[in-house]
Amino acid sequence: LEILVTVLNENDNSPVFAQPNFTRDVPEDTKVDTAIVAREDLSASDADLDTIYYELTTRAQDTDGYFAIRGVNNPEIYLQKALDYDNFNSTTLLLYARDRPVTSPDPTNTATATISIIIKQSDTRAPWFLPCTQLHNDTSVCISSPYSGRVNISEMLTDPLRLEPGPIYAVDPDYTISDRIVYSIVGGNRDEVFSVDADTGNLTMNKIVTSPDSFLLQVMATQVSNIRKYSVATVEIKVINKSNFPPYFENGLYNGTVFVGLPRRSFVYRAGDPSTPLVITAMDQDYPDV
């Protein structure tokens, strides 16, 4: 008597990841669709030889949608959306491996792999001149105002020029890189009157200016390790007559008269002389003819 025995495969084994914990460093400027973790590193095995179905989720809030898997049966993780270090610099992904589809009513065995993603800041932004103002709380853009200063005719300053709203200063906004900045004048410096210190950004004079004038300098701030990352700021220097005296008022006290019921912007008249508008006059000994 011949008896044939068929052993049926029972779904009594869970999928297994060869390595259930991963850590990956991902540069901020990684291109979309780049593979982050290869398929062979994430594929799970099942002793029951079942087909494995994968699902990827994220633990960290507001980081959903940046990473995805290639397919329900392909666990390769790739970048789905462009990264921004200022938005977040790390996240944790959970990869589930099941031996039944998610929608299956049958009992399912599941394994989980944890993938820690560390975002590394990249050199993506040119230097910022300070002070500057961010637009609409956007940390990727900071707008600076022009610098301005004054020098006197026929006067040679040996110290750095005092500028508004402050000294020439630029920083690398990719602050974890914080590349060194060097400065140079790239335009507007007629007759080489001014020079800028390459390391500090201090603006100094090389020679005097003998007549009223105005210089509109273009100062460039460049990153040492990447000369393609640079910004240019405008510095306006006005050459003026030296002021030796402060202005003063002709009188220490002025008295005026106003009338009830007059509309806005009506004249104030001299006290005791209602036909003559009150005029307040200041003088300056530096300009006696004005």
PDB file of C-alpha atoms in Angstrom:
ATOM      1  CA  LEU A   1       0.000   0.000   0.000  1.00  0.00           C
ATOM      2  CA  GLU A   2       1.513   3.337  -1.059  1.00  0.00           C
ATOM      3  CA  ILE A   3       0.560   6.406   0.986  1.00  0.00           C
ATOM      4  CA  LEU A   4       1.355   9.920  -0.290  1.00  0.00           C
ATOM      5  CA  VAL A   5       1.755  12.579   2.419  1.00  0.00           C
ATOM      6  CA  THR A   6       1.662  16.254   1.443  1.00  0.00           C
ATOM      7  CA  VAL A   7       3.016  18.715   4.005  1.00  0.00           C
ATOM      8  CA  LEU A   8       1.223  22.045   3.761  1.00  0.00           C
ATOM      9  CA  ASN A   9       3.150  25.213   4.478  1.00  0.00           C
ATOM     10  CA  GLU A  10       1.684  26.934   7.524  1.00  0.00           C
ATOM     11  CA  ASN A  11       2.161  30.711   7.877  1.00  0.00           C
ATOM     12  CA  ASP A  12       3.918  30.417  11.216  1.00  0.00           C
ATOM     13  CA  ASN A  13       7.054  32.517  10.605  1.00  0.00           C
ATOM     14  CA  SER A  14       7.392  36.293  10.613  1.00  0.00           C
ATOM     15  CA  PRO A  15       9.472  38.174   8.057  1.00  0.00           C
ATOM     16  CA  VAL A  16      12.977  39.000   9.253  1.00  0.00           C
ATOM     17  CA  PHE A  17      15.194  41.977   8.419  1.00  0.00           C
ATOM     18  CA  ALA A  18      18.876  41.122   8.266  1.00  0.00           C
ATOM     19  CA  GLN A  19      19.586  44.533   9.828  1.00  0.00           C
ATOM     20  CA  PRO A  20      16.625  46.095  11.664  1.00  0.00           C
ATOM     21  CA  ASN A  21      18.341  49.445  12.396  1.00  0.00           C
ATOM     22  CA  PHE A  22      19.955  51.806   9.902  1.00  0.00           C
ATOM     23  CA  THR A  23      21.418  55.296  10.046  1.00  0.00           C
ATOM     24  CA  ARG A  24      21.961  57.327   6.896  1.00  0.00           C
ATOM     25  CA  ASP A  25      23.501  60.787   6.434  1.00  0.00           C
ATOM     26  CA  VAL A  26      21.750  62.645   3.625  1.00  0.00           C
ATOM     27  CA  PRO A  27      23.186  65.901   2.192  1.00  0.00           C
ATOM     28  CA  GLU A  28      20.661  68.728   2.073  1.00  0.00           C
ATOM     29  CA  ASP A  29      21.179  69.226  -1.669  1.00  0.00           C
ATOM     30  CA  THR A  30      20.519  65.578  -2.592  1.00  0.00           C
ATOM     31  CA  LYS A  31      18.549  65.438  -5.824  1.00  0.00           C
ATOM     32  CA  VAL A  32      14.975  64.212  -5.815  1.00  0.00           C
ATOM     33  CA  ASP A  33      14.619  60.516  -6.805  1.00  0.00           C
ATOM     34  CA  THR A  34      18.074  59.623  -5.435  1.00  0.00           C
ATOM     35  CA  ALA A  35      18.211  56.269  -3.633  1.00  0.00           C
ATOM     36  CA  ILE A  36      18.875  56.690   0.094  1.00  0.00           C
ATOM     37  CA  VAL A  37      18.897  53.037   1.231  1.00  0.00           C
ATOM     38  CA  ALA A  38      19.361  50.277  -1.342  1.00  0.00           C
ATOM     39  CA  ARG A  39      16.830  47.490  -1.863  1.00  0.00           C
ATOM     40  CA  GLU A  40      19.272  44.753  -0.931  1.00  0.00           C
ATOM     41  CA  ASP A  41      19.937  46.399   2.443  1.00  0.00           C
ATOM     42  CA  LEU A  42      16.247  46.502   3.337  1.00  0.00           C
ATOM     43  CA  SER A  43      14.803  43.310   1.854  1.00  0.00           C
ATOM     44  CA  ALA A  44      13.303  41.018   4.464  1.00  0.00           C
ATOM     45  CA  SER A  45      13.235  37.228   4.285  1.00  0.00           C
ATOM     46  CA  ASP A  46      10.458  34.832   5.256  1.00  0.00           C
ATOM     47  CA  ALA A  47      11.022  31.180   6.129  1.00  0.00           C
ATOM     48  CA  ASP A  48       7.519  30.456   4.807  1.00  0.00           C
ATOM     49  CA  LEU A  49       8.657  31.787   1.397  1.00  0.00           C
ATOM     50  CA  ASP A  50       5.728  34.194   1.335  1.00  0.00           C
ATOM     51  CA  THR A  51       5.731  37.325  -0.798  1.00  0.00           C
ATOM     52  CA  ILE A  52       6.755  40.324   1.335  1.00  0.00           C
ATOM     53  CA  TYR A  53       4.710  43.529   1.285  1.00  0.00           C
ATOM     54  CA  TYR A  54       6.367  46.747   2.497  1.00  0.00           C
ATOM     55  CA  GLU A  55       5.059  50.002   3.953  1.00  0.00           C
ATOM     56  CA  LEU A  56       7.040  53.108   4.974  1.00  0.00           C
ATOM     57  CA  THR A  57       5.965  55.644   7.603  1.00  0.00           C
ATOM     58  CA  THR A  58       7.669  58.429   9.541  1.00  0.00           C
ATOM     59  CA  ARG A  59       7.762  59.109  13.269  1.00  0.00           C
ATOM     60  CA  ALA A  60       8.742  62.793  13.187  1.00  0.00           C
ATOM     61  CA  GLN A  61       6.023  65.406  12.756  1.00  0.00           C
ATOM     62  CA  ASP A  62       6.063  67.539   9.571  1.00  0.00           C
ATOM     63  CA  THR A  63       8.554  65.247   7.803  1.00  0.00           C
ATOM     64  CA  ASP A  64       6.037  63.101   5.960  1.00  0.00           C
ATOM     65  CA  GLY A  65       6.295  62.931   2.175  1.00  0.00           C
ATOM     66  CA  TYR A  66      10.054  63.481   1.865  1.00  0.00           C
ATOM     67  CA  PHE A  67      11.004  59.795   1.659  1.00  0.00           C
ATOM     68  CA  ALA A  68       9.218  56.878  -0.008  1.00  0.00           C
ATOM     69  CA  ILE A  69       9.776  53.300  -1.186  1.00  0.00           C
ATOM     70  CA  ARG A  70       9.859  52.305  -4.835  1.00  0.00           C
ATOM     71  CA  GLY A  71       6.909  49.947  -4.550  1.00  0.00           C
ATOM     72  CA  VAL A  72       4.922  47.676  -2.277  1.00  0.00           C
ATOM     73  CA  ASN A  73       7.327  44.838  -3.096  1.00  0.00           C
ATOM     74  CA  ASN A  74      10.436  46.989  -3.496  1.00  0.00           C
ATOM     75  CA  PRO A  75      11.685  48.507  -0.207  1.00  0.00           C
ATOM     76  CA  GLU A  76      14.353  50.759  -1.696  1.00  0.00           C
ATOM     77  CA  ILE A  77      14.007  54.166  -0.004  1.00  0.00           C
ATOM     78  CA  TYR A  78      14.433  57.245  -2.201  1.00  0.00           C
ATOM     79  CA  LEU A  79      14.098  61.008  -1.820  1.00  0.00           C
ATOM     80  CA  GLN A  80      10.641  62.106  -2.938  1.00  0.00           C
ATOM     81  CA  LYS A  81      10.791  65.841  -2.108  1.00  0.00           C
ATOM     82  CA  ALA A  82      13.654  68.366  -1.928  1.00  0.00           C
ATOM     83  CA  LEU A  83      15.185  68.827   1.524  1.00  0.00           C
ATOM     84  CA  ASP A  84      15.754  72.055   3.450  1.00  0.00           C
ATOM     85  CA  TYR A  85      18.045  71.895   6.473  1.00  0.00           C
ATOM     86  CA  ASP A  86      16.247  74.853   8.068  1.00  0.00           C
ATOM     87  CA  ASN A  87      12.946  72.942   8.030  1.00  0.00           C
ATOM     88  CA  PHE A  88      14.282  69.831   9.777  1.00  0.00           C
ATOM     89  CA  ASN A  89      17.647  68.125  10.171  1.00  0.00           C
ATOM     90  CA  SER A  90      16.654  64.608  11.179  1.00  0.00           C
ATOM     91  CA  THR A  91      13.781  62.161  11.006  1.00  0.00           C
ATOM     92  CA  THR A  92      13.034  58.518  11.797  1.00  0.00           C
ATOM     93  CA  LEU A  93      11.436  56.184   9.260  1.00  0.00           C
ATOM     94  CA  LEU A  94       9.692  52.899  10.038  1.00  0.00           C
ATOM     95  CA  LEU A  95       9.664  50.197   7.369  1.00  0.00           C
ATOM     96  CA  TYR A  96       7.105  47.418   7.864  1.00  0.00           C
ATOM     97  CA  ALA A  97       7.465  44.006   6.184  1.00  0.00           C
ATOM     98  CA  ARG A  98       4.291  41.881   6.103  1.00  0.00           C
ATOM     99  CA  ASP A  99       3.637  38.449   4.683  1.00  0.00           C
ATOM    100  CA  ARG A 100       0.137  39.454   3.609  1.00  0.00           C
ATOM    101  CA  PRO A 101      -1.163  42.608   1.910  1.00  0.00           C
ATOM    102  CA  VAL A 102      -2.292  45.351   4.240  1.00  0.00           C
ATOM    103  CA  THR A 103      -5.913  44.824   3.203  1.00  0.00           C
ATOM    104  CA  SER A 104      -5.816  41.058   3.648  1.00  0.00           C
ATOM    105  CA  PRO A 105      -8.279  39.621   6.232  1.00  0.00           C
ATOM    106  CA  ASP A 106      -5.924  36.700   6.920  1.00  0.00           C
ATOM    107  CA  PRO A 107      -3.626  36.655   9.960  1.00  0.00           C
ATOM    108  CA  THR A 108      -0.457  38.616   9.170  1.00  0.00           C
ATOM    109  CA  ASN A 109       3.070  38.456  10.543  1.00  0.00           C
ATOM    110  CA  THR A 110       5.031  41.715  10.568  1.00  0.00           C
ATOM    111  CA  ALA A 111       8.625  42.826  11.041  1.00  0.00           C
ATOM    112  CA  THR A 112       9.810  46.408  11.524  1.00  0.00           C
ATOM    113  CA  ALA A 113      13.055  48.158  10.558  1.00  0.00           C
ATOM    114  CA  THR A 114      14.000  51.597  11.893  1.00  0.00           C
ATOM    115  CA  ILE A 115      15.891  54.001   9.629  1.00  0.00           C
ATOM    116  CA  SER A 116      17.386  57.131  11.212  1.00  0.00           C
ATOM    117  CA  ILE A 117      17.925  59.909   8.674  1.00  0.00           C
ATOM    118  CA  ILE A 118      20.417  62.691   9.496  1.00  0.00           C
ATOM    119  CA  ILE A 119      20.244  65.723   7.190  1.00  0.00           C
ATOM    120  CA  LYS A 120      23.642  67.339   6.559  1.00  0.00           C
ATOM    121  CA  GLN A 121      23.635  71.034   5.679  1.00  0.00           C
ATOM    122  CA  SER A 122      25.070  71.764   2.222  1.00  0.00           C
ATOM    123  CA  ASP A 123      26.732  74.875   0.873  1.00  0.00           C
ATOM    124  CA  THR A 124      23.628  76.148  -0.901  1.00  0.00           C
ATOM    125  CA  ARG A 125      23.540  79.888  -0.082  1.00  0.00           C
ATOM    126  CA  ALA A 126      25.768  82.843  -0.856  1.00  0.00           C
ATOM    127  CA  PRO A 127      27.060  85.089   1.976  1.00  0.00           C
ATOM    128  CA  TRP A 128      24.691  87.496   3.707  1.00  0.00           C
ATOM    129  CA  PHE A 129      25.739  91.065   4.461  1.00  0.00           C
ATOM    130  CA  LEU A 130      24.612  92.122   7.929  1.00  0.00           C
ATOM    131  CA  PRO A 131      22.384  93.533   9.185  1.00  0.00           C
ATOM    132  CA  CYS A 132      19.718  91.987   6.988  1.00  0.00           C
ATOM    133  CA  THR A 133      16.011  91.247   7.116  1.00  0.00           C
ATOM    134  CA  GLN A 134      14.390  87.908   6.319  1.00  0.00           C
ATOM    135  CA  LEU A 135      11.376  88.059   4.034  1.00  0.00           C
ATOM    136  CA  HIS A 136       8.109  86.615   5.365  1.00  0.00           C
ATOM    137  CA  ASN A 137      10.033  84.493   7.917  1.00  0.00           C
ATOM    138  CA  ASP A 138      11.781  82.705   5.053  1.00  0.00           C
ATOM    139  CA  THR A 139      15.179  81.687   6.408  1.00  0.00           C
ATOM    140  CA  SER A 140      16.594  81.103   2.934  1.00  0.00           C
ATOM    141  CA  VAL A 141      16.565  84.800   1.952  1.00  0.00           C
ATOM    142  CA  CYS A 142      17.884  87.810   3.878  1.00  0.00           C
ATOM    143  CA  ILE A 143      17.859  91.302   2.334  1.00  0.00           C
ATOM    144  CA  SER A 144      20.503  93.823   3.432  1.00  0.00           C
ATOM    145  CA  SER A 145      20.447  97.613   3.072  1.00  0.00           C
ATOM    146  CA  PRO A 146      23.244  99.613   1.366  1.00  0.00           C
ATOM    147  CA  TYR A 147      26.063 100.910   3.542  1.00  0.00           C
ATOM    148  CA  SER A 148      26.821 104.635   3.651  1.00  0.00           C
ATOM    149  CA  GLY A 149      29.476 106.921   5.084  1.00  0.00           C
ATOM    150  CA  ARG A 150      31.133 110.341   4.793  1.00  0.00           C
ATOM    151  CA  VAL A 151      34.647 111.711   4.559  1.00  0.00           C
ATOM    152  CA  ASN A 152      35.830 115.324   4.614  1.00  0.00           C
ATOM    153  CA  ILE A 153      37.411 117.141   1.698  1.00  0.00           C
ATOM    154  CA  SER A 154      41.238 117.160   1.816  1.00  0.00           C
ATOM    155  CA  GLU A 155      41.278 115.053   4.973  1.00  0.00           C
ATOM    156  CA  MET A 156      43.058 111.716   5.224  1.00  0.00           C
ATOM    157  CA  LEU A 157      41.521 109.244   7.645  1.00  0.00           C
ATOM    158  CA  THR A 158      43.863 106.595   9.029  1.00  0.00           C
ATOM    159  CA  ASP A 159      41.207 104.639  10.931  1.00  0.00           C
ATOM    160  CA  PRO A 160      38.500 102.508   9.274  1.00  0.00           C
ATOM    161  CA  LEU A 161      35.555 104.540   8.006  1.00  0.00           C
ATOM    162  CA  ARG A 162      32.442 104.610  10.160  1.00  0.00           C
ATOM    163  CA  LEU A 163      29.477 103.399   8.148  1.00  0.00           C
ATOM    164  CA  GLU A 164      25.737 103.134   8.573  1.00  0.00           C
ATOM    165  CA  PRO A 165      23.949 100.921   9.499  1.00  0.00           C
ATOM    166  CA  GLY A 166      27.226  99.337  10.675  1.00  0.00           C
ATOM    167  CA  PRO A 167      30.611  98.061   9.495  1.00  0.00           C
ATOM    168  CA  ILE A 168      30.875  95.921   6.374  1.00  0.00           C
ATOM    169  CA  TYR A 169      30.350  92.370   7.585  1.00  0.00           C
ATOM    170  CA  ALA A 170      29.101  89.194   5.887  1.00  0.00           C
ATOM    171  CA  VAL A 171      28.509  85.643   7.119  1.00  0.00           C
ATOM    172  CA  ASP A 172      27.997  82.229   5.580  1.00  0.00           C
ATOM    173  CA  PRO A 173      24.287  81.502   6.204  1.00  0.00           C
ATOM    174  CA  ASP A 174      24.996  77.779   5.991  1.00  0.00           C
ATOM    175  CA  TYR A 175      25.999  78.058   9.628  1.00  0.00           C
ATOM    176  CA  THR A 176      27.141  74.485  10.211  1.00  0.00           C
ATOM    177  CA  ILE A 177      29.685  75.032   7.428  1.00  0.00           C
ATOM    178  CA  SER A 178      30.467  78.674   8.331  1.00  0.00           C
ATOM    179  CA  ASP A 179      33.023  79.169   5.580  1.00  0.00           C
ATOM    180  CA  ARG A 180      35.518  82.023   5.964  1.00  0.00           C
ATOM    181  CA  ILE A 181      34.590  85.203   4.071  1.00  0.00           C
ATOM    182  CA  VAL A 182      37.021  87.478   2.201  1.00  0.00           C
ATOM    183  CA  TYR A 183      36.211  90.983   0.944  1.00  0.00           C
ATOM    184  CA  SER A 184      37.228  92.961  -2.139  1.00  0.00           C
ATOM    185  CA  ILE A 185      36.169  96.135  -3.970  1.00  0.00           C
ATOM    186  CA  VAL A 186      34.972  95.226  -7.455  1.00  0.00           C
ATOM    187  CA  GLY A 187      33.555  98.528  -8.706  1.00  0.00           C
ATOM    188  CA  GLY A 188      33.153 102.264  -8.204  1.00  0.00           C
ATOM    189  CA  ASN A 189      36.600 102.872  -6.670  1.00  0.00           C
ATOM    190  CA  ARG A 190      37.807 105.719  -8.912  1.00  0.00           C
ATOM    191  CA  ASP A 191      41.519 106.512  -8.577  1.00  0.00           C
ATOM    192  CA  GLU A 192      41.802 103.742  -5.955  1.00  0.00           C
ATOM    193  CA  VAL A 193      40.824 106.186  -3.208  1.00  0.00           C
ATOM    194  CA  PHE A 194      39.594 103.402  -0.901  1.00  0.00           C
ATOM    195  CA  SER A 195      40.659  99.904   0.032  1.00  0.00           C
ATOM    196  CA  VAL A 196      38.986  97.125   1.997  1.00  0.00           C
ATOM    197  CA  ASP A 197      40.682  94.702   4.358  1.00  0.00           C
ATOM    198  CA  ALA A 198      40.226  91.231   2.869  1.00  0.00           C
ATOM    199  CA  ASP A 199      39.721  89.587   6.254  1.00  0.00           C
ATOM    200  CA  THR A 200      37.817  92.156   8.328  1.00  0.00           C
ATOM    201  CA  GLY A 201      35.901  94.159   5.706  1.00  0.00           C
ATOM    202  CA  ASN A 202      37.167  97.446   7.204  1.00  0.00           C
ATOM    203  CA  LEU A 203      37.081 100.254   4.649  1.00  0.00           C
ATOM    204  CA  THR A 204      40.012 102.710   4.708  1.00  0.00           C
ATOM    205  CA  MET A 205      41.373 105.611   2.605  1.00  0.00           C
ATOM    206  CA  ASN A 206      44.431 105.443   0.360  1.00  0.00           C
ATOM    207  CA  LYS A 207      44.458 109.136  -0.586  1.00  0.00           C
ATOM    208  CA  ILE A 208      42.580 112.394   0.015  1.00  0.00           C
ATOM    209  CA  VAL A 209      39.790 113.794  -2.142  1.00  0.00           C
ATOM    210  CA  THR A 210      40.136 117.517  -2.915  1.00  0.00           C
ATOM    211  CA  SER A 211      36.597 118.359  -4.043  1.00  0.00           C
ATOM    212  CA  PRO A 212      33.015 117.417  -3.157  1.00  0.00           C
ATOM    213  CA  ASP A 213      32.270 114.031  -4.657  1.00  0.00           C
ATOM    214  CA  SER A 214      30.384 110.773  -4.160  1.00  0.00           C
ATOM    215  CA  PHE A 215      31.642 107.218  -4.537  1.00  0.00           C
ATOM    216  CA  LEU A 216      29.349 104.235  -5.074  1.00  0.00           C
ATOM    217  CA  LEU A 217      31.547 101.279  -4.204  1.00  0.00           C
ATOM    218  CA  GLN A 218      30.704  97.655  -4.962  1.00  0.00           C
ATOM    219  CA  VAL A 219      32.120  95.390  -2.243  1.00  0.00           C
ATOM    220  CA  MET A 220      32.111  91.636  -2.817  1.00  0.00           C
ATOM    221  CA  ALA A 221      32.070  89.017  -0.059  1.00  0.00           C
ATOM    222  CA  THR A 222      33.330  85.608  -1.235  1.00  0.00           C
ATOM    223  CA  GLN A 223      33.551  82.231   0.483  1.00  0.00           C
ATOM    224  CA  VAL A 224      37.141  81.007   0.656  1.00  0.00           C
ATOM    225  CA  SER A 225      36.410  77.381  -0.201  1.00  0.00           C
ATOM    226  CA  ASN A 226      33.868  78.131  -2.923  1.00  0.00           C
ATOM    227  CA  ILE A 227      34.454  81.294  -4.951  1.00  0.00           C
ATOM    228  CA  ARG A 228      31.158  80.766  -6.766  1.00  0.00           C
ATOM    229  CA  LYS A 229      29.380  81.641  -3.541  1.00  0.00           C
ATOM    230  CA  TYR A 230      29.554  85.434  -3.327  1.00  0.00           C
ATOM    231  CA  SER A 231      27.414  88.501  -2.707  1.00  0.00           C
ATOM    232  CA  VAL A 232      27.893  92.166  -3.597  1.00  0.00           C
ATOM    233  CA  ALA A 233      26.902  95.115  -1.407  1.00  0.00           C
ATOM    234  CA  THR A 234      26.740  98.819  -2.270  1.00  0.00           C
ATOM    235  CA  VAL A 235      28.696 101.325  -0.172  1.00  0.00           C
ATOM    236  CA  GLU A 236      28.015 105.032  -0.807  1.00  0.00           C
ATOM    237  CA  ILE A 237      30.740 107.401   0.418  1.00  0.00           C
ATOM    238  CA  LYS A 238      30.042 111.136   0.233  1.00  0.00           C
ATOM    239  CA  VAL A 239      32.910 113.646   0.268  1.00  0.00           C
ATOM    240  CA  ILE A 240      31.767 116.780   2.117  1.00  0.00           C
ATOM    241  CA  ASN A 241      33.114 119.986   3.611  1.00  0.00           C
ATOM    242  CA  LYS A 242      34.351 119.512   7.132  1.00  0.00           C
ATOM    243  CA  SER A 243      31.892 120.582   9.812  1.00  0.00           C
ATOM    244  CA  ASN A 244      33.616 122.418  12.673  1.00  0.00           C
ATOM    245  CA  PHE A 245      30.577 124.008  14.290  1.00  0.00           C
ATOM    246  CA  PRO A 246      27.163 122.713  15.338  1.00  0.00           C
ATOM    247  CA  PRO A 247      24.077 124.549  14.089  1.00  0.00           C
ATOM    248  CA  TYR A 248      22.410 127.031  16.424  1.00  0.00           C
ATOM    249  CA  PHE A 249      19.092 128.893  16.622  1.00  0.00           C
ATOM    250  CA  GLU A 250      19.001 132.652  16.173  1.00  0.00           C
ATOM    251  CA  ASN A 251      16.850 132.978  19.284  1.00  0.00           C
ATOM    252  CA  GLY A 252      16.721 130.898  22.398  1.00  0.00           C
ATOM    253  CA  LEU A 253      12.974 131.382  22.802  1.00  0.00           C
ATOM    254  CA  TYR A 254      10.219 131.857  20.207  1.00  0.00           C
ATOM    255  CA  ASN A 255       6.692 133.043  21.026  1.00  0.00           C
ATOM    256  CA  GLY A 256       3.751 132.542  18.721  1.00  0.00           C
ATOM    257  CA  THR A 257      -0.001 133.047  18.542  1.00  0.00           C
ATOM    258  CA  VAL A 258      -2.697 130.752  17.144  1.00  0.00           C
ATOM    259  CA  PHE A 259      -6.408 131.399  16.732  1.00  0.00           C
ATOM    260  CA  VAL A 260      -9.235 129.116  17.782  1.00  0.00           C
ATOM    261  CA  GLY A 261     -11.130 127.357  15.006  1.00  0.00           C
ATOM    262  CA  LEU A 262      -8.409 127.460  12.340  1.00  0.00           C
ATOM    263  CA  PRO A 263      -8.084 124.389  10.098  1.00  0.00           C
ATOM    264  CA  ARG A 264      -5.063 122.113  10.153  1.00  0.00           C
ATOM    265  CA  ARG A 265      -1.815 123.396   8.640  1.00  0.00           C
ATOM    266  CA  SER A 266      -2.724 127.008   9.357  1.00  0.00           C
ATOM    267  CA  PHE A 267       0.141 129.407  10.142  1.00  0.00           C
ATOM    268  CA  VAL A 268       1.335 130.199  13.638  1.00  0.00           C
ATOM    269  CA  TYR A 269       1.921 133.980  13.881  1.00  0.00           C
ATOM    270  CA  ARG A 270       4.405 135.998  15.864  1.00  0.00           C
ATOM    271  CA  ALA A 271       3.203 136.963  19.306  1.00  0.00           C
ATOM    272  CA  GLY A 272       2.113 140.595  19.166  1.00  0.00           C
ATOM    273  CA  ASP A 273       2.230 140.651  15.341  1.00  0.00           C
ATOM    274  CA  PRO A 274      -0.750 138.614  14.023  1.00  0.00           C
ATOM    275  CA  SER A 275       0.057 139.482  10.407  1.00  0.00           C
ATOM    276  CA  THR A 276       3.560 137.914  10.328  1.00  0.00           C
ATOM    277  CA  PRO A 277       4.024 134.102  10.363  1.00  0.00           C
ATOM    278  CA  LEU A 278       6.393 132.781  12.998  1.00  0.00           C
ATOM    279  CA  VAL A 279       9.662 131.558  11.438  1.00  0.00           C
ATOM    280  CA  ILE A 280      12.189 129.498  13.378  1.00  0.00           C
ATOM    281  CA  THR A 281      15.664 129.880  11.879  1.00  0.00           C
ATOM    282  CA  ALA A 282      18.864 127.914  12.545  1.00  0.00           C
ATOM    283  CA  MET A 283      22.368 128.979  11.458  1.00  0.00           C
ATOM    284  CA  ASP A 284      25.675 127.163  10.939  1.00  0.00           C
ATOM    285  CA  GLN A 285      29.055 128.922  11.007  1.00  0.00           C
ATOM    286  CA  ASP A 286      30.388 126.343   8.569  1.00  0.00           C
ATOM    287  CA  TYR A 287      27.986 127.780   5.990  1.00  0.00           C
ATOM    288  CA  PRO A 288      27.746 131.527   6.752  1.00  0.00           C
ATOM    289  CA  ASP A 289      26.304 132.400   3.355  1.00  0.00           C
ATOM    290  CA  VAL A 290      23.432 129.918   3.455  1.00  0.00           C
TER     291      VAL A 290
END
